[in-house]
CSV table of C-alpha atoms in Angstrom, one decimal:
chain,number,residue,atom,x,y,z
A,23,ARG,CA,73.0,-63.6,82.9
A,24,PRO,CA,69.7,-61.7,82.7
A,25,PHE,CA,66.8,-64.0,81.7
A,26,MET,CA,63.1,-64.2,81.3
A,27,LYS,CA,61.2,-67.3,82.2
A,28,CYS,CA,58.6,-68.6,79.7
A,29,ALA,CA,55.1,-68.6,81.2
A,30,ARG,CA,54.3,-71.8,79.3
A,31,CYS,CA,57.3,-74.2,79.6
A,32,GLU,CA,59.4,-72.2,82.3
A,33,ARG,CA,62.5,-72.3,80.0
A,34,GLU,CA,64.9,-69.4,80.8
A,35,ASN,CA,65.5,-67.1,77.8
A,36,ARG,CA,67.6,-64.0,77.1
A,37,GLU,CA,66.2,-60.8,78.6
A,38,ASP,CA,65.7,-59.3,75.2
A,39,ALA,CA,64.1,-62.4,73.6
A,40,LYS,CA,60.6,-61.9,72.2
A,41,PHE,CA,59.8,-65.6,71.9
A,42,CYS,CA,60.8,-68.7,73.9
A,43,ASP,CA,63.7,-70.6,72.4
A,44,ALA,CA,62.1,-73.9,73.4
A,45,CYS,CA,58.4,-73.6,72.6
A,46,GLY,CA,58.0,-70.3,70.7
A,47,PHE,CA,55.6,-68.7,73.2
A,48,ARG,CA,55.5,-65.0,73.3
A,49,LEU,CA,57.5,-63.5,76.2
A,50,SER,CA,56.7,-60.4,78.1
A,51,SER,CA,58.5,-59.0,81.2
A,52,ASN,CA,55.9,-56.3,82.0
A,53,SER,CA,52.2,-56.6,82.6
A,54,ASN,CA,49.8,-53.8,83.5
A,55,GLY,CA,46.9,-56.0,84.4
A,56,SER,CA,43.5,-55.8,82.8
A,57,ASN,CA,44.6,-53.0,80.4
A,58,GLY,CA,46.9,-55.3,78.5
A,59,LEU,CA,50.5,-56.4,78.4
A,60,SER,CA,53.0,-53.7,77.9
A,61,GLY,CA,54.1,-53.4,74.2
A,62,ILE,CA,51.7,-56.1,73.0
A,63,THR,CA,49.5,-55.0,70.1
A,64,GLY,CA,46.8,-57.7,70.5
A,65,PRO,CA,46.4,-61.4,70.8
A,66,LEU,CA,48.2,-61.9,67.4
A,67,ASP,CA,51.1,-59.8,68.3
A,68,GLY,CA,54.3,-61.2,66.7
A,69,ILE,CA,52.3,-62.8,63.8
A,70,ARG,CA,53.3,-61.6,60.3
A,71,VAL,CA,50.7,-61.7,57.6
A,72,VAL,CA,51.4,-61.3,53.9
A,73,ASP,CA,48.2,-59.8,52.4
A,74,TRP,CA,48.0,-60.3,48.6
A,75,THR,CA,44.4,-59.4,48.3
A,76,MET,CA,42.2,-56.6,46.7
A,77,TRP,CA,38.7,-55.3,46.7
A,78,GLN,CA,36.8,-56.4,49.9
A,79,PHE,CA,36.6,-60.2,50.6
A,80,GLY,CA,40.4,-60.6,51.2
A,81,PRO,CA,41.1,-57.2,52.8
A,82,VAL,CA,38.3,-57.7,55.3
A,83,SER,CA,40.0,-60.9,56.6
A,84,THR,CA,43.4,-59.4,56.8
A,85,MET,CA,42.3,-56.2,58.4
A,86,MET,CA,40.6,-58.3,61.2
A,87,LEU,CA,43.9,-60.1,61.7
A,88,ALA,CA,45.6,-56.7,61.9
A,89,ASP,CA,43.1,-55.5,64.4
A,90,LEU,CA,44.0,-58.6,66.5
A,91,GLY,CA,47.6,-57.3,66.5
A,92,ALA,CA,49.2,-59.0,63.6
A,93,GLU,CA,51.7,-57.2,61.4
A,94,VAL,CA,49.9,-57.2,58.0
A,95,ILE,CA,52.0,-56.4,54.9
A,96,LYS,CA,49.7,-55.6,52.0
A,97,VAL,CA,51.5,-56.6,48.7
A,98,GLU,CA,50.2,-54.4,45.8
A,99,SER,CA,51.0,-54.2,42.1
A,100,LEU,CA,52.8,-51.1,40.9
A,101,ASP,CA,49.3,-49.9,39.8
A,102,GLY,CA,47.9,-50.6,43.4
A,103,ASP,CA,44.9,-52.3,44.7
A,104,LEU,CA,42.0,-51.4,42.4
A,105,GLY,CA,40.0,-50.6,45.5
A,106,ARG,CA,42.0,-47.4,45.6
A,107,GLN,CA,40.2,-46.3,42.4
A,108,PHE,CA,36.7,-47.2,43.6
A,109,ASN,CA,35.1,-43.8,44.0
A,110,ARG,CA,31.4,-44.5,44.3
A,111,VAL,CA,29.5,-47.3,46.1
A,112,ALA,CA,25.7,-47.8,45.5
A,113,GLY,CA,25.4,-44.2,44.5
A,114,ALA,CA,27.3,-42.8,47.5
A,115,SER,CA,30.6,-41.1,46.9
A,116,SER,CA,33.7,-42.6,48.6
A,117,VAL,CA,36.0,-39.7,47.6
A,118,LEU,CA,38.1,-38.2,50.5
A,119,PRO,CA,40.6,-35.4,50.5
A,120,GLY,CA,44.1,-36.0,49.3
A,121,GLY,CA,43.2,-38.4,46.5
A,122,ILE,CA,42.2,-41.2,48.8
A,123,ASN,CA,38.8,-42.9,49.1
A,124,SER,CA,36.8,-44.4,52.0
A,125,TYR,CA,36.2,-47.7,50.3
A,126,PHE,CA,39.9,-48.5,50.5
A,127,GLU,CA,40.5,-46.8,53.8
A,128,VAL,CA,37.9,-48.7,55.8
A,129,LEU,CA,39.1,-52.1,54.4
A,130,ASN,CA,42.8,-51.6,55.0
A,131,ARG,CA,43.4,-50.1,58.4
A,132,GLN,CA,46.4,-51.2,60.4
A,133,LYS,CA,48.4,-52.5,57.4
A,134,LYS,CA,51.7,-51.7,55.7
A,135,SER,CA,52.0,-51.5,52.0
A,136,ILE,CA,54.7,-52.7,49.7
A,137,ALA,CA,54.4,-52.4,45.9
A,138,ILE,CA,56.1,-55.1,43.7
A,139,ASP,CA,55.9,-56.2,40.1
A,140,LEU,CA,55.3,-60.0,40.7
A,141,LYS,CA,55.6,-60.8,37.1
A,142,ASN,CA,59.2,-59.8,37.3
A,143,PRO,CA,61.4,-62.6,38.6
A,144,LYS,CA,63.2,-60.3,41.0
A,145,GLY,CA,59.7,-59.2,42.4
A,146,LEU,CA,58.7,-62.8,42.8
A,147,GLU,CA,62.0,-63.3,44.7
A,148,VAL,CA,61.1,-60.5,47.1
A,149,MET,CA,57.7,-62.1,47.7
A,150,HIS,CA,59.2,-65.5,48.4
A,151,LYS,CA,61.7,-64.0,50.9
A,152,LEU,CA,58.8,-62.3,52.6
A,153,VAL,CA,56.8,-65.4,52.8
A,154,ALA,CA,59.8,-67.2,54.3
A,155,LYS,CA,59.8,-64.7,57.2
A,156,SER,CA,56.0,-64.7,57.8
A,157,ASP,CA,53.4,-66.8,59.4
A,158,VAL,CA,50.3,-66.3,57.1
A,159,PHE,CA,49.7,-65.7,53.4
A,160,VAL,CA,46.3,-64.6,52.2
A,161,GLU,CA,45.2,-64.2,48.6
A,162,ASN,CA,41.8,-63.7,46.9
A,163,PHE,CA,42.5,-64.2,43.2
A,164,ARG,CA,40.6,-66.5,41.0
A,165,ASN,CA,41.7,-70.2,41.4
A,166,GLY,CA,44.8,-70.7,39.2
A,167,VAL,CA,46.2,-67.1,39.2
A,168,ALA,CA,48.4,-67.6,42.2
A,169,GLU,CA,49.7,-70.9,40.8
A,170,ARG,CA,50.6,-69.3,37.4
A,171,LEU,CA,52.6,-66.7,39.2
A,172,GLY,CA,54.5,-69.1,41.5
A,173,LEU,CA,52.4,-68.1,44.5
A,174,GLY,CA,50.2,-71.1,45.0
A,175,TYR,CA,50.4,-73.2,48.2
A,176,ASP,CA,52.7,-75.8,46.8
A,177,ASP,CA,55.1,-73.0,45.7
A,178,LEU,CA,55.1,-71.2,49.0
A,179,VAL,CA,55.6,-74.2,51.2
A,180,LYS,CA,59.0,-74.7,49.5
A,181,HIS,CA,60.0,-71.4,51.1
A,182,ASN,CA,58.1,-71.8,54.4
A,183,PRO,CA,56.8,-75.3,55.3
A,184,MET,CA,54.9,-73.8,58.3
A,185,ILE,CA,53.0,-71.1,56.4
A,186,VAL,CA,49.2,-70.9,57.0
A,187,TYR,CA,47.9,-70.2,53.4
A,188,GLY,CA,44.4,-68.5,53.2
A,189,ALA,CA,42.7,-68.7,49.9
A,190,ALA,CA,39.5,-66.7,49.2
A,191,THR,CA,37.4,-68.0,46.4
A,192,GLY,CA,33.9,-67.4,44.9
A,193,TYR,CA,32.7,-71.0,44.8
A,194,GLY,CA,35.1,-73.1,46.8
A,195,ALA,CA,38.3,-74.8,46.0
A,196,GLN,CA,36.7,-77.9,44.4
A,197,GLY,CA,34.0,-78.5,41.9
A,198,PRO,CA,33.2,-77.7,38.3
A,199,ASP,CA,32.9,-74.0,38.9
A,200,ALA,CA,35.9,-73.6,41.2
A,201,ASN,CA,37.7,-71.4,38.6
A,202,LYS,CA,34.6,-69.3,37.8
A,203,PRO,CA,35.1,-65.6,38.4
A,204,ALA,CA,33.0,-64.1,41.2
A,205,PHE,CA,32.1,-61.1,43.2
A,206,ALA,CA,29.7,-60.5,46.1
A,207,LEU,CA,26.4,-60.5,44.1
A,208,THR,CA,27.2,-63.8,42.3
A,209,GLY,CA,27.9,-65.5,45.7
A,210,GLU,CA,24.7,-64.1,47.1
A,211,SER,CA,22.8,-65.2,44.1
A,212,ARG,CA,24.1,-68.7,44.0
A,213,SER,CA,23.6,-69.1,47.8
A,214,GLY,CA,19.9,-68.4,47.9
A,215,SER,CA,20.2,-65.2,50.0
A,216,LEU,CA,18.4,-62.9,47.6
A,217,PHE,CA,15.2,-64.5,48.7
A,218,TRP,CA,15.7,-63.8,52.4
A,219,ALA,CA,14.4,-60.2,52.6
A,220,GLY,CA,11.5,-58.2,51.1
A,221,PRO,CA,7.9,-59.1,50.4
A,222,ASP,CA,7.2,-62.6,49.2
A,223,ASP,CA,6.6,-61.6,45.6
A,224,GLY,CA,9.1,-64.0,43.9
A,225,ILE,CA,11.5,-61.1,43.1
A,226,PRO,CA,15.1,-61.3,44.3
A,227,TYR,CA,16.1,-58.5,46.7
A,228,SER,CA,19.6,-57.2,47.3
A,229,VAL,CA,21.2,-58.0,50.6
A,230,GLY,CA,23.8,-55.2,50.2
A,231,GLY,CA,27.0,-57.0,49.2
A,232,MET,CA,27.2,-58.9,52.6
A,233,ALA,CA,28.9,-61.9,50.9
A,234,ASP,CA,32.3,-60.1,51.0
A,235,GLN,CA,32.0,-59.2,54.6
A,236,ILE,CA,30.8,-62.6,55.9
A,237,ALA,CA,33.3,-64.5,53.7
A,238,GLY,CA,36.2,-62.3,54.9
A,239,ILE,CA,35.1,-63.0,58.5
A,240,MET,CA,35.0,-66.8,57.7
A,241,LEU,CA,38.5,-66.7,56.1
A,242,SER,CA,40.0,-64.9,59.1
A,243,TYR,CA,38.3,-67.5,61.3
A,244,GLY,CA,39.9,-70.3,59.2
A,245,VAL,CA,43.3,-68.6,59.4
A,246,LEU,CA,43.1,-68.4,63.2
A,247,GLY,CA,42.2,-72.2,63.2
A,248,GLY,CA,45.3,-72.8,61.0
A,249,LEU,CA,47.5,-70.9,63.4
A,250,VAL,CA,46.2,-72.8,66.4
A,251,ALA,CA,46.8,-76.1,64.6
A,252,ARG,CA,50.3,-75.0,63.7
A,253,GLU,CA,51.0,-74.1,67.3
A,254,ARG,CA,49.6,-77.3,68.8
A,255,LEU,CA,50.3,-79.8,66.0
A,256,GLY,CA,53.4,-78.5,64.4
A,257,PHE,CA,52.4,-78.0,60.8
A,258,GLY,CA,51.1,-75.3,58.5
A,259,GLN,CA,48.3,-75.8,55.9
A,260,LYS,CA,46.0,-74.3,53.3
A,261,VAL,CA,42.7,-72.8,54.3
A,262,ASP,CA,40.0,-71.8,52.0
A,263,ALA,CA,36.7,-69.9,52.3
A,264,SER,CA,34.2,-68.9,49.6
A,265,HIS,CA,31.4,-66.5,49.0
A,266,LEU,CA,29.1,-69.4,48.3
A,267,GLY,CA,29.8,-71.4,51.4
A,268,SER,CA,30.0,-68.4,53.7
A,269,VAL,CA,26.7,-67.0,52.8
A,270,MET,CA,25.0,-70.4,53.0
A,271,TRP,CA,26.4,-70.7,56.6
A,272,LEU,CA,25.1,-67.2,57.4
A,273,GLY,CA,21.7,-68.7,56.5
A,274,GLY,CA,22.1,-70.7,59.6
A,275,MET,CA,18.8,-71.6,61.2
A,276,ARG,CA,16.9,-70.7,58.0
A,277,TYR,CA,18.8,-73.2,55.9
A,278,GLY,CA,19.1,-75.8,58.6
A,279,MET,CA,15.3,-75.9,59.0
A,280,ALA,CA,14.8,-76.0,55.2
A,281,LEU,CA,17.1,-78.9,54.6
A,282,VAL,CA,15.6,-81.0,57.4
A,283,THR,CA,12.0,-80.2,56.9
A,284,LYS,CA,11.9,-79.3,53.2
A,285,ASN,CA,10.0,-76.2,54.3
A,286,ALA,CA,11.9,-72.9,54.2
A,287,PRO,CA,10.9,-69.9,56.4
A,288,ALA,CA,9.0,-67.5,54.1
A,289,ARG,CA,9.6,-63.9,53.3
A,290,ILE,CA,6.9,-61.8,54.8
A,291,ASP,CA,5.8,-58.2,54.4
A,292,ARG,CA,5.6,-56.5,57.8
A,293,SER,CA,1.8,-55.8,57.3
A,294,MET,CA,1.3,-59.6,57.3
A,295,ALA,CA,3.9,-60.6,60.0
A,296,ARG,CA,2.9,-64.0,61.3
A,297,ASN,CA,3.7,-62.8,64.8
A,298,PRO,CA,2.8,-59.1,65.1
A,299,LEU,CA,5.1,-59.0,68.3
A,300,TRP,CA,8.1,-59.9,66.1
A,301,ASN,CA,7.7,-56.8,63.9
A,302,TYR,CA,8.5,-53.1,63.7
A,303,TYR,CA,6.1,-50.1,63.7
A,304,GLN,CA,6.4,-46.5,62.6
A,305,CYS,CA,6.0,-43.7,65.3
A,306,GLU,CA,4.6,-40.2,65.0
A,307,ASP,CA,8.0,-38.7,64.2
A,308,GLY,CA,8.6,-41.0,61.3
A,309,LYS,CA,11.0,-43.2,63.2
A,310,TRP,CA,10.5,-46.9,63.9
A,311,ILE,CA,10.5,-49.1,66.9
A,312,ALA,CA,10.9,-53.0,66.8
A,313,PHE,CA,9.6,-55.8,69.0
A,314,SER,CA,11.3,-59.1,69.3
A,315,MET,CA,8.9,-61.3,71.4
A,316,ASN,CA,8.8,-64.8,69.9
A,317,GLN,CA,6.7,-66.3,72.7
A,318,SER,CA,3.7,-64.2,71.9
A,319,ASP,CA,1.3,-65.8,74.3
A,320,ARG,CA,3.7,-65.0,77.2
A,321,TYR,CA,4.2,-61.4,76.1
A,322,TRP,CA,0.9,-60.4,74.7
A,323,PRO,CA,-0.6,-59.3,78.1
A,324,PHE,CA,2.4,-57.3,78.9
A,325,ILE,CA,2.4,-55.3,75.6
A,326,CYS,CA,-1.3,-54.6,75.8
A,327,LYS,CA,-0.8,-53.2,79.3
A,328,ALA,CA,2.2,-51.2,78.3
A,329,ILE,CA,0.4,-49.5,75.4
A,330,ASP,CA,-2.7,-49.0,77.5
A,331,ARG,CA,-4.9,-51.2,75.3
A,332,THR,CA,-6.0,-54.0,77.7
A,333,ASP,CA,-9.3,-54.2,75.7
A,334,LEU,CA,-7.4,-56.1,73.1
A,335,LEU,CA,-7.0,-59.0,75.6
A,336,GLU,CA,-10.8,-59.4,75.4
A,337,ASP,CA,-10.9,-59.6,71.6
A,338,GLU,CA,-11.3,-63.3,70.6
A,339,ARG,CA,-9.4,-62.7,67.4
A,340,PHE,CA,-6.2,-62.0,69.4
A,341,SER,CA,-6.7,-64.4,72.3
A,342,SER,CA,-3.9,-66.9,71.3
A,343,MET,CA,-0.9,-67.1,69.1
A,344,ASP,CA,-2.8,-69.1,66.5
A,345,SER,CA,-5.6,-66.6,66.4
A,346,ARG,CA,-3.3,-63.6,66.3
A,347,THR,CA,-1.7,-65.2,63.3
A,348,GLU,CA,-5.0,-65.8,61.6
A,349,TYR,CA,-6.0,-62.2,62.0
A,350,ARG,CA,-2.5,-60.8,61.8
A,351,LYS,CA,-3.4,-58.2,59.1
A,352,GLU,CA,-6.0,-56.7,61.3
A,353,LEU,CA,-3.8,-56.7,64.4
A,354,VAL,CA,-0.8,-55.1,62.6
A,355,ALA,CA,-3.2,-52.4,61.3
A,356,ILE,CA,-4.4,-51.8,64.9
A,357,LEU,CA,-0.9,-51.6,66.3
A,358,ASP,CA,0.1,-49.3,63.4
A,359,GLU,CA,-2.7,-46.9,64.5
A,360,ILE,CA,-1.5,-47.0,68.1
A,361,PHE,CA,2.3,-46.5,67.5
A,362,ILE,CA,1.7,-43.6,65.1
A,363,THR,CA,0.1,-41.6,68.0
A,364,ARG,CA,3.5,-40.9,69.8
A,365,THR,CA,7.1,-40.3,69.0
A,366,ARG,CA,9.6,-43.0,69.3
A,367,GLU,CA,11.2,-41.4,72.3
A,368,GLU,CA,7.9,-41.2,74.0
A,369,TRP,CA,7.4,-45.0,73.4
A,370,ALA,CA,11.0,-45.6,74.6
A,371,GLU,CA,10.3,-43.7,77.8
A,372,LEU,CA,7.3,-46.0,78.5
A,373,PHE,CA,9.1,-49.2,77.7
A,374,THR,CA,12.6,-48.4,79.4
A,375,GLY,CA,13.1,-50.5,82.5
A,376,ASN,CA,10.1,-52.8,81.6
A,377,GLU,CA,11.8,-56.2,81.4
A,378,ASP,CA,8.5,-57.7,80.2
A,379,ILE,CA,8.8,-55.9,76.8
A,380,ILE,CA,11.6,-56.8,74.4
A,381,TRP,CA,12.0,-53.8,72.2
A,382,GLU,CA,14.5,-51.6,70.4
A,383,ARG,CA,14.8,-48.5,68.4
A,384,VAL,CA,15.3,-49.1,64.7
A,385,GLN,CA,18.5,-47.1,64.0
A,386,ASP,CA,20.5,-46.3,60.9
A,387,VAL,CA,24.3,-46.0,60.6
A,388,PHE,CA,24.2,-42.3,61.5
A,389,ASP,CA,22.6,-43.1,64.9
A,390,LEU,CA,25.5,-45.4,65.9
A,391,PRO,CA,28.3,-43.0,66.8
A,392,SER,CA,26.1,-41.5,69.6
A,393,ASP,CA,24.7,-44.8,70.9
A,394,PRO,CA,26.1,-45.3,74.4
A,395,GLN,CA,26.3,-49.0,74.0
A,396,VAL,CA,28.4,-48.6,70.9
A,397,ILE,CA,30.6,-46.1,72.7
A,398,ALA,CA,31.0,-48.2,75.8
A,399,ASN,CA,32.2,-51.3,73.9
A,400,ASN,CA,34.5,-49.4,71.4
A,401,TYR,CA,32.6,-50.7,68.4
A,402,ILE,CA,33.3,-47.2,66.8
A,403,ILE,CA,36.5,-45.5,67.7
A,404,ASP,CA,37.8,-42.0,67.2
A,405,PHE,CA,41.0,-41.6,65.2
A,406,ASP,CA,42.9,-38.5,63.9
A,407,HIS,CA,43.4,-39.6,60.3
A,408,PRO,CA,46.5,-37.9,58.8
A,409,VAL,CA,44.5,-36.7,55.7
A,410,VAL,CA,40.8,-36.7,56.9
A,411,GLY,CA,41.5,-35.5,60.4
A,412,PRO,CA,39.5,-36.5,63.5
A,413,SER,CA,37.0,-39.0,62.3
A,414,LYS,CA,35.1,-42.2,63.4
A,415,TRP,CA,35.9,-45.7,62.3
A,416,LEU,CA,34.5,-49.2,62.9
A,417,GLN,CA,36.7,-51.5,65.0
A,418,THR,CA,36.5,-55.3,64.9
A,419,PRO,CA,33.9,-56.0,67.7
A,420,LEU,CA,35.9,-58.3,70.0
A,421,GLY,CA,36.9,-57.7,73.5
A,422,TYR,CA,40.0,-59.1,75.2
A,423,ASN,CA,40.8,-58.1,78.9
A,424,LYS,CA,44.5,-58.7,78.7
A,425,THR,CA,45.2,-58.0,75.0
A,426,PRO,CA,42.6,-55.4,74.0
A,427,LEU,CA,42.3,-54.4,70.4
A,428,SER,CA,43.4,-50.9,69.3
A,429,THR,CA,43.5,-48.9,66.1
A,430,ARG,CA,47.2,-48.0,65.6
A,431,LYS,CA,47.2,-46.6,62.1
A,432,MET,CA,45.0,-45.9,59.0
A,433,ALA,CA,45.4,-47.5,55.6
A,434,PRO,CA,48.8,-47.1,54.0
A,435,ALA,CA,49.5,-45.1,51.0
A,436,HIS,CA,50.4,-47.1,47.9
A,437,GLY,CA,53.8,-48.7,48.5
A,438,GLU,CA,54.3,-46.6,51.6
A,439,ASN,CA,56.4,-49.2,53.5
A,440,THR,CA,58.3,-50.7,50.5
A,441,GLU,CA,61.7,-49.5,51.5
A,442,GLU,CA,61.1,-50.2,55.2
A,443,ILE,CA,60.2,-53.7,54.6
A,444,LEU,CA,62.9,-54.5,52.2
A,445,ILE,CA,65.6,-53.1,54.5
A,446,GLU,CA,64.4,-53.9,58.0
A,447,THR,CA,62.6,-57.3,57.4
A,448,LEU,CA,64.4,-58.7,54.3
A,449,GLY,CA,67.9,-57.3,54.7
A,450,TYR,CA,68.1,-55.5,51.4
A,451,THR,CA,70.5,-52.5,51.1
A,452,TRP,CA,69.9,-49.1,49.7
A,453,ASP,CA,71.9,-50.0,46.7
A,454,ASP,CA,69.6,-53.0,46.1
A,455,ILE,CA,66.6,-50.8,46.4
A,456,ALA,CA,68.0,-48.4,43.9
A,457,THR,CA,68.6,-51.2,41.5
A,458,LEU,CA,65.1,-52.7,41.9
A,459,GLN,CA,63.5,-49.2,41.4
A,460,ASN,CA,65.6,-48.7,38.2
A,461,GLU,CA,64.5,-52.1,36.9
A,462,GLY,CA,60.8,-51.4,37.6
A,463,VAL,CA,60.5,-54.1,40.2
A,464,ILE,CA,59.3,-51.8,43.0
A,465,LEU,CA,58.0,-48.3,43.2
């Protein structure tokens, strides 16, 4: 009979099989080389994720898994993810045509949506059936909420012992504040990150809600580790990530040095940068240019030559890294006077191709769509949104030469795929759906 040989264990399988009967490896009969395997959506193709999350932390993690090719089913209440109603962020309107908003759209691309009343026993039964046919379950509700609804890890392993359960928390799974409610700013505050940026004036400065993004990244990373462990070791498990722990980890070198030396790197205003070659300067057109030359003794002669100020090499105040640090205020002021004399593009023309100068334009988000590096690496992609029309969207910035990432669909409408999932995945009938709708279990 027709068969396909597994690339891993060489077991012969049916021609129409998607996974090897012996080892579970994904089968593919067609390859088109470096552009990817035919019909494969990404490295997580064939993985099903149940996404019971809202706002940003959880949706970021599951959207990243969807970008990697997983089928992500977003489970919403009958009222929907509250993010659908979030119409303004930091003063900027997120309202889009057709009653949708950019806050929800940019966090839920690639997903399907099913709307269920999980407080109804029949709704909980639907969820349990879905978990039984899935690989991953992700939730970002306060500790104890999932358990009260029958959706905790111990509840779900009864329906699927191999499930990888991702839990997003504010402060971690253990400890006296494990059940404390949290959002991004509370995690950033507790983690010490509000003292990373800004002048050293003792006042906390916002870091723009980064806790949700980095915690979502960490949770997706944890889920991937859980999937690898399941593949190699043969068991599922619970994975947790938190705002607090994730932002602390983002502190990286800063925190590592502080914990070891008891001496944290200080916040420094640009006018007092301890290394004026690790700083940014305004140009004649109001735009900024940045330099990132940590070995200042090595690079100082090159920058002086490039800006046609070799006379600075003869100034005793600037003759070494230590002396430039001592007279940093004076040197930054001199460099300010130099860089304000030309436009940024004029400076860029002077520096381009000079490998002895490590520099870059200071861009904002609106510069990125036309940046050739961004375009070449597909960090922003074009998509014809069914409501918004042709528009640009961020894509998870990972490259795979055989299973490349792609944006297949935009965020789903509320409950858009409820009937499809119930019938095609869970085996419900149209009569079952009518009954569930009449009883208020689904939309």
